[in-house]
Coordinates of C-alpha atoms and ligand atoms in Angstrom, one line a residue:
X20 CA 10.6 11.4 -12.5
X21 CA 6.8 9.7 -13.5
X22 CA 5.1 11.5 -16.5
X23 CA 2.7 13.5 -14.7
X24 CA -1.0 13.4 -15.3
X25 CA -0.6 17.1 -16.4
X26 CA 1.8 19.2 -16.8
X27 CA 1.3 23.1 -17.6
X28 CA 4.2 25.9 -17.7
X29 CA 4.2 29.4 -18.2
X30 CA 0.3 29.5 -19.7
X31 CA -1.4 32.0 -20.4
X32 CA -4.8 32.7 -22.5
X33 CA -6.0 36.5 -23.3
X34 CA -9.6 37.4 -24.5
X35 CA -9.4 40.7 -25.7
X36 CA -8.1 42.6 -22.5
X37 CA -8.9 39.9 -20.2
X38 CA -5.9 37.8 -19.3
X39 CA -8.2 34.9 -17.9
X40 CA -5.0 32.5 -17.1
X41 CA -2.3 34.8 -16.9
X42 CA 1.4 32.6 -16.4
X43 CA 0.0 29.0 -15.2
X44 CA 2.3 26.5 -14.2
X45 CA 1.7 23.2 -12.2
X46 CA 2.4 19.5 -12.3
X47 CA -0.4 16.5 -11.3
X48 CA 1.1 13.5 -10.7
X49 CA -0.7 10.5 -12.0
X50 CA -2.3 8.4 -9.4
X51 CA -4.1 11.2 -6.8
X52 CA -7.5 13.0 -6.3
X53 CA -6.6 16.6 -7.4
X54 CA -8.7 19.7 -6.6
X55 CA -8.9 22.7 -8.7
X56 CA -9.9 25.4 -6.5
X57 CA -10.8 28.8 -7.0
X58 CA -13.2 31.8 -6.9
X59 CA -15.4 31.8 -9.7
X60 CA -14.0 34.0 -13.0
X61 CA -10.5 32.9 -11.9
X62 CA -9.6 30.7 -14.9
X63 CA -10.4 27.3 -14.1
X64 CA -12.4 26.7 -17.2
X65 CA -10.4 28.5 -19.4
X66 CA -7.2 26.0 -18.4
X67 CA -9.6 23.0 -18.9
X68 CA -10.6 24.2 -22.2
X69 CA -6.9 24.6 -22.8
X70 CA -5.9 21.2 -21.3
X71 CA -8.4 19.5 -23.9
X72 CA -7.5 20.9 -26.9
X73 CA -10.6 23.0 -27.2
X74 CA -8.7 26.5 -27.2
X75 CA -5.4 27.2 -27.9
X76 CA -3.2 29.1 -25.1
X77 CA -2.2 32.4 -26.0
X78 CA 1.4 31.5 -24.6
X79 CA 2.8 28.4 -22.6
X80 CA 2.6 24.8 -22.7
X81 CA 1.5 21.7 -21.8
X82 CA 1.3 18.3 -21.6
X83 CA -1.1 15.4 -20.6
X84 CA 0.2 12.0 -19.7
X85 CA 3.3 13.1 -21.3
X86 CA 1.7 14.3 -24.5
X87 CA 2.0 17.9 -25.7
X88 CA -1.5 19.6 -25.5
X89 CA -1.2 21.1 -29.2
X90 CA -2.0 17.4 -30.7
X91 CA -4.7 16.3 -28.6
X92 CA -5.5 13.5 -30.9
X93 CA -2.3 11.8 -29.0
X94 CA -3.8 11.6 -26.0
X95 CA -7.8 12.6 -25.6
X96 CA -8.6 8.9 -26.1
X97 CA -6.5 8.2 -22.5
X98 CA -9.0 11.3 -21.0
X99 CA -12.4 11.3 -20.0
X100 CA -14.0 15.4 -19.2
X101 CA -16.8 16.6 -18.3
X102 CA -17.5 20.6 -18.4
X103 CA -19.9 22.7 -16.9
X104 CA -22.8 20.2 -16.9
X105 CA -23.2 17.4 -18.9
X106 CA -25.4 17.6 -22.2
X107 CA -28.1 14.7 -22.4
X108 CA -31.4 14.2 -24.2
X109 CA -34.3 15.2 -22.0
X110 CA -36.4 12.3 -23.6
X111 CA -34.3 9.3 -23.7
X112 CA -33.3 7.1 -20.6
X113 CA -30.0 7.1 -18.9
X114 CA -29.0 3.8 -20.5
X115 CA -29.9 4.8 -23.9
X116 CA -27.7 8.0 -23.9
X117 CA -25.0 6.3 -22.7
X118 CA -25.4 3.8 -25.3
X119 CA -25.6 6.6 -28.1
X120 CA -21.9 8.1 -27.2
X121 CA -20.9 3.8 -26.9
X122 CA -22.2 3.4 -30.6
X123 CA -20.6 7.1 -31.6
X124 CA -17.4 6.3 -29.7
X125 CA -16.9 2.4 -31.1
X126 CA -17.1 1.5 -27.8
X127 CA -18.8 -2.0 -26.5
X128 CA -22.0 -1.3 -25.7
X129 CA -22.2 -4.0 -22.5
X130 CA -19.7 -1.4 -20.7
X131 CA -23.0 0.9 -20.4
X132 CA -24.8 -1.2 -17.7
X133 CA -21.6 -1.7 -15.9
X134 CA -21.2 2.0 -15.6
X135 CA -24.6 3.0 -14.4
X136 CA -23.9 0.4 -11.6
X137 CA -20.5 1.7 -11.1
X138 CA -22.1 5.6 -10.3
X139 CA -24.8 4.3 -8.5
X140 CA -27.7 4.7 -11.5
X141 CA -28.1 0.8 -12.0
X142 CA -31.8 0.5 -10.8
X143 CA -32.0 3.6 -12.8
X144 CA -31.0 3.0 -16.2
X145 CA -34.6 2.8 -17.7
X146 CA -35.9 6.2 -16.3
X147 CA -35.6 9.5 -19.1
X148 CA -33.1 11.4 -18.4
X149 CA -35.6 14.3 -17.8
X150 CA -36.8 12.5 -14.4
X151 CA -33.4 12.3 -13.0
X152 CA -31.8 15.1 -9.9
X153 CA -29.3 17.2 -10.6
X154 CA -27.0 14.7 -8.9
X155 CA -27.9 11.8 -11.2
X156 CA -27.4 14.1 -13.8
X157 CA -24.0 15.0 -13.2
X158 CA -23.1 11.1 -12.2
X159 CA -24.4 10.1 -15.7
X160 CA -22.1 12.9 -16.8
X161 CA -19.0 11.4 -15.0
X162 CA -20.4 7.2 -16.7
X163 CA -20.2 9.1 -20.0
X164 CA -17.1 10.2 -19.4
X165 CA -15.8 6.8 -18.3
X166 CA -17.0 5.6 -21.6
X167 CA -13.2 5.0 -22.9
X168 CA -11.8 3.8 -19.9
X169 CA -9.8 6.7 -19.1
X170 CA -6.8 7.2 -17.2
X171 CA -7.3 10.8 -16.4
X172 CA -10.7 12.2 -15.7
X173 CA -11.2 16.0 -15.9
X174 CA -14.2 17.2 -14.4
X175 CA -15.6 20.6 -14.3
X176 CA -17.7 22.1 -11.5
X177 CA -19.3 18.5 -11.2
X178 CA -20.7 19.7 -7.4
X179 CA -21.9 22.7 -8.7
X180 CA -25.7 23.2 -7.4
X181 CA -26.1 19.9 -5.6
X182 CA -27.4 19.6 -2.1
X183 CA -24.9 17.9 0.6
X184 CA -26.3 14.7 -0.1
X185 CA -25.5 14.8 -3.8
X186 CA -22.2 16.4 -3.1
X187 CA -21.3 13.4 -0.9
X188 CA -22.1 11.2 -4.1
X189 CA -20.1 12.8 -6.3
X190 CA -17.3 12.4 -4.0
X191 CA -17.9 9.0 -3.0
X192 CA -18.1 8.4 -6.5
X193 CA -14.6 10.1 -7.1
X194 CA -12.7 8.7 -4.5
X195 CA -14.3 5.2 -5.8
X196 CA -12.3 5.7 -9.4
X197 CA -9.2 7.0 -7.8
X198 CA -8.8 4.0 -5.9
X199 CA -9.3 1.9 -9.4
X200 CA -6.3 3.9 -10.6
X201 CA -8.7 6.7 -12.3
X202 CA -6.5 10.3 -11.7
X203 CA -9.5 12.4 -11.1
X204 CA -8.7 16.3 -11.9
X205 CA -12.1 18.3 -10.4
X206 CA -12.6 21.6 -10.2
X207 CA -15.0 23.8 -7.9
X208 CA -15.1 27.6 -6.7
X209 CA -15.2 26.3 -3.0
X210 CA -12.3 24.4 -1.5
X211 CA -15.0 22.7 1.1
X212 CA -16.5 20.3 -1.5
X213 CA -12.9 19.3 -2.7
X214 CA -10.6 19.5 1.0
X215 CA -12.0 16.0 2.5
X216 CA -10.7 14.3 -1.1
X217 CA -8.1 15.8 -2.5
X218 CA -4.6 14.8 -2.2
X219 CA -3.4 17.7 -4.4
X220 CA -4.8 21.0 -5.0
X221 CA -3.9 23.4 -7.4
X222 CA -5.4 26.5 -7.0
X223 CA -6.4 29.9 -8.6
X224 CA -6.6 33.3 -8.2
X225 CA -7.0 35.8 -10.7
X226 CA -6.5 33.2 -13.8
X227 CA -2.5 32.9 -11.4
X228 CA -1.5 29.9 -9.7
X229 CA -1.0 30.9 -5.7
X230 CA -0.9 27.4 -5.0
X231 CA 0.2 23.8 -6.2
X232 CA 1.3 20.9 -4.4
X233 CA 0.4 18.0 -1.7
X234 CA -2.7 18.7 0.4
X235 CA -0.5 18.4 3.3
X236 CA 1.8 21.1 2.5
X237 CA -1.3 23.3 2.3
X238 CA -2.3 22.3 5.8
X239 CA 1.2 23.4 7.2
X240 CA 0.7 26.4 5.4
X241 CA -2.1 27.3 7.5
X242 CA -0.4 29.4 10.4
X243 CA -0.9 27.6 13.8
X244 CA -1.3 29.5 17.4
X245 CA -1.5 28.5 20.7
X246 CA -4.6 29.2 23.6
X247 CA -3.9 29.7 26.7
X248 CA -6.6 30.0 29.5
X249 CA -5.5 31.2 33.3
X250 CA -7.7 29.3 36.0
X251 CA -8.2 33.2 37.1
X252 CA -8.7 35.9 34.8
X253 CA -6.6 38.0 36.3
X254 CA -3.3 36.7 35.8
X255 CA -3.9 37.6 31.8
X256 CA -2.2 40.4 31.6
X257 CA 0.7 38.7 33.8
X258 CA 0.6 35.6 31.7
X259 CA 0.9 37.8 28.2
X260 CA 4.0 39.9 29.6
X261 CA 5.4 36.4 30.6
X262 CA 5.3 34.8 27.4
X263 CA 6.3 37.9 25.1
X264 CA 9.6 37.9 26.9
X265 CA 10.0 34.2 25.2
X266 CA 10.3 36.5 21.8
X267 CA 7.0 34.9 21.2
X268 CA 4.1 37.6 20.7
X269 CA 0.8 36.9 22.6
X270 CA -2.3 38.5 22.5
X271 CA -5.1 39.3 24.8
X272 CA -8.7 37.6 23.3
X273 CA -11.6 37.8 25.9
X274 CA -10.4 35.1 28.7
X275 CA -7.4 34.0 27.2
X276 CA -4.3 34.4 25.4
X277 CA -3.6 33.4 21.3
X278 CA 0.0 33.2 21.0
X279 CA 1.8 33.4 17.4
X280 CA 3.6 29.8 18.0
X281 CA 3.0 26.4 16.9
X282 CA 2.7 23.5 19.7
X283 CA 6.5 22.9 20.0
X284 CA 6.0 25.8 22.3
X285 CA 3.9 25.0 24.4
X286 CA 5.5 22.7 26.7
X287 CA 7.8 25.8 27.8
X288 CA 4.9 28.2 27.8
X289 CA 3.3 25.6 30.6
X290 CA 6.5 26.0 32.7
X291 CA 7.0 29.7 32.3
X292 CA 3.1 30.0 34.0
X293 CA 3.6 26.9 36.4
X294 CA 6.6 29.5 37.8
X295 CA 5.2 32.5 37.5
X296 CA 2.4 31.0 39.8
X297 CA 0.0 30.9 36.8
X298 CA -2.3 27.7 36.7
X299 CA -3.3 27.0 33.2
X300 CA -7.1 26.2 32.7
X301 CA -6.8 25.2 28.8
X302 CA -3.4 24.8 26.5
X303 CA -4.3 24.1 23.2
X304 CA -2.7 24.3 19.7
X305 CA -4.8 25.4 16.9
X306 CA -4.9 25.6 13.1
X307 CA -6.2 28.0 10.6
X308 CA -9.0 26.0 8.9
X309 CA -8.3 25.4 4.9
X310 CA -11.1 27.5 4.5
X311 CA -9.5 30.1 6.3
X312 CA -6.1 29.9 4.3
X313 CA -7.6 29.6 1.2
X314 CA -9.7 32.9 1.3
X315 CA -6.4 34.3 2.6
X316 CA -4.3 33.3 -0.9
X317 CA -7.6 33.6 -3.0
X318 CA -8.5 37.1 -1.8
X319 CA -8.8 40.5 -3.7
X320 CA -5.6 42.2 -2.6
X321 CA -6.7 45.2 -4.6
Ligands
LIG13 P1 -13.9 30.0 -13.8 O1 -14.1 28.7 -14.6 O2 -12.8 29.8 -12.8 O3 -15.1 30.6 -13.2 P2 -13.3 31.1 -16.5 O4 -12.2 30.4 -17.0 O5 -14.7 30.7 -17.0 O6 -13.3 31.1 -14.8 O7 -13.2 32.6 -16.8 C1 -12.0 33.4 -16.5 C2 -12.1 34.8 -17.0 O8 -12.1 34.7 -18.5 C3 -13.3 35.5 -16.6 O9 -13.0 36.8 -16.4 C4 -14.2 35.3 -17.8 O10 -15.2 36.4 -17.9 C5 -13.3 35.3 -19.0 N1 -13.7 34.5 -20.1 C6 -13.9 33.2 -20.1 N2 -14.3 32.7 -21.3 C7 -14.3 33.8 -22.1 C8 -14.6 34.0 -23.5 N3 -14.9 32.9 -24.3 N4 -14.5 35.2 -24.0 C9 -14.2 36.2 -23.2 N5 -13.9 36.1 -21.9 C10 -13.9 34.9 -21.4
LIG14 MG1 -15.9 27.6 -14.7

């Protein structure tokens, strides 16, 4: 198999009592958009902090492009992060805080034009920091951590606060470097700002994994059903008895039916109406929206 991006098994962190990421294991792949969804206080900082070196997991490991997340030295110059905000100075322009981490991080200052233009900030540049919106704030945030070029790019709550237009940057932004061959790694408490991107999701609940894998296998998670309308409202009850003899279970919802199958069935369900005299008004499959499933794996059980 590729090295994955990441690669986290079994960890855990405690504070005290709290268990904060409580048995964490997942794999990234290199090469995707991954979203890091869940509710806020369910660990996604905590496993950032741990990804980076910056605290040490209480048990578990890791490993980042292959390298084990106990010597971070072996692999932070191949990362780029950003957490919870980025940390500017209020009085200086875009370009010349960007320059400052170049000069601190021996890298070539001309790469600091390049990416202002690259997150949308090259008419920009000049202004003080302090004059920016949130949204250039955080896209100055995502330049400076582009700084070393890196393959992986771990961003914390970058959407966090912005309006839908900034949102929409941020993303257009992210989906920009993935296709340059950044893996982006982005977290956020609601799945919304991350669903129309992400080709992998990881996500949290109570500092546990309830979820890892391809976006898609998500979606088929999601449980599908079937409406069915009568052309007369009438024949609902009729139409209900009809299809719970198929073993399938149908209930009754205002004018129409909701029946637990997914929309293999329904070709049969239109025959057994067509003879039992039933004309159908409306057959149509539907999904559970992410958002949906998401609160459903997410949710306080207690
Ligand atoms: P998220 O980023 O998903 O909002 P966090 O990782 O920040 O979640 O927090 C997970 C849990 O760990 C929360 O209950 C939080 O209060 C707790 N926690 C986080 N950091 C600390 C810390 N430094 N000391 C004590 N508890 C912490
Ligand atoms: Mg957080």
């Amino acid at each position: 198999m590729d090295t994955p991006a990441i690669s986290v098994s079994n960890l855990s962190k405690k504070y005290g009592d709290v268990l904060a990421v409580n048995d964490a294991s997942f794999d990234v792949p290199l090469g995707t958009i991954c979203g890091f969804v869940g509710p806020n206080g369910s660990g996604k900082t905590t496993t950032i902090r741990m990804l980076l070196g910056l605290i040490k997991p209480t048990h578990g490991s890791g490993s980042i492009i292959g390298k084990p997340i106990n010597h971070p030295d072996k692999y932070l110059h191949e990362v780029g992060a950003m957490i919870e905000g980025p940390a500017f100075y209020p009085a200086l322009s875009g370009l010349e805080n960007l320059k400052l981490l170049a000069k601190l991080g021996g890298i070539p200052l001309s790469r600091c034009q390049e990416l202002l233009e690259l997150v949308d900030l090259g008419d920009r540049g000049k202004d003080k920091y302090k004059t920016y919106s949130l949204g250039m704030k955080q896209r100055l945030g995502i330049a400076a951590a582009l700084l070393p070029n890196p393959k992986l790019l771990i961003l914390d709550e970058p959407t966090n606060g912005l309006d839908p237009s900034g949102i929409q940057e941020v993303r257009d932004l992210l989906e920009k470097l993935a296709s340059e061959g950044v893996t982006v790694f982005v977290s956020s408490h609601l799945l919304s700002e991350l669903e129309m991107i992400s080709k992998y999701l990881v996500m949290l609940r109570k500092g546990e994994v309830v979820f890892a894998g391809p976006m898609q296998e998500l979606l088929h998670r999601s449980k599908p059903t079937i409406i069915a309308k009568p052309s007369t409202i009438n024949s609902l009850n009729y139409l209900a008895e009809l299809i719970n003899k198929t073993g399938h279970q149908a209930i009754i919802e205002s004018d129409h039916v909701r029946v637990d199958a997914d929309e293999s069935f329904a070709v049969q369900l239109n025959k057994i109406a067509f003879e039992g005299g039933i004309v159908l008004a409306q057959l149509t499959p539907v999904r559970a929206s992410l958002e949906e499933t998401f609160f459903k794996m997410t949710e306080d059980s207690e």
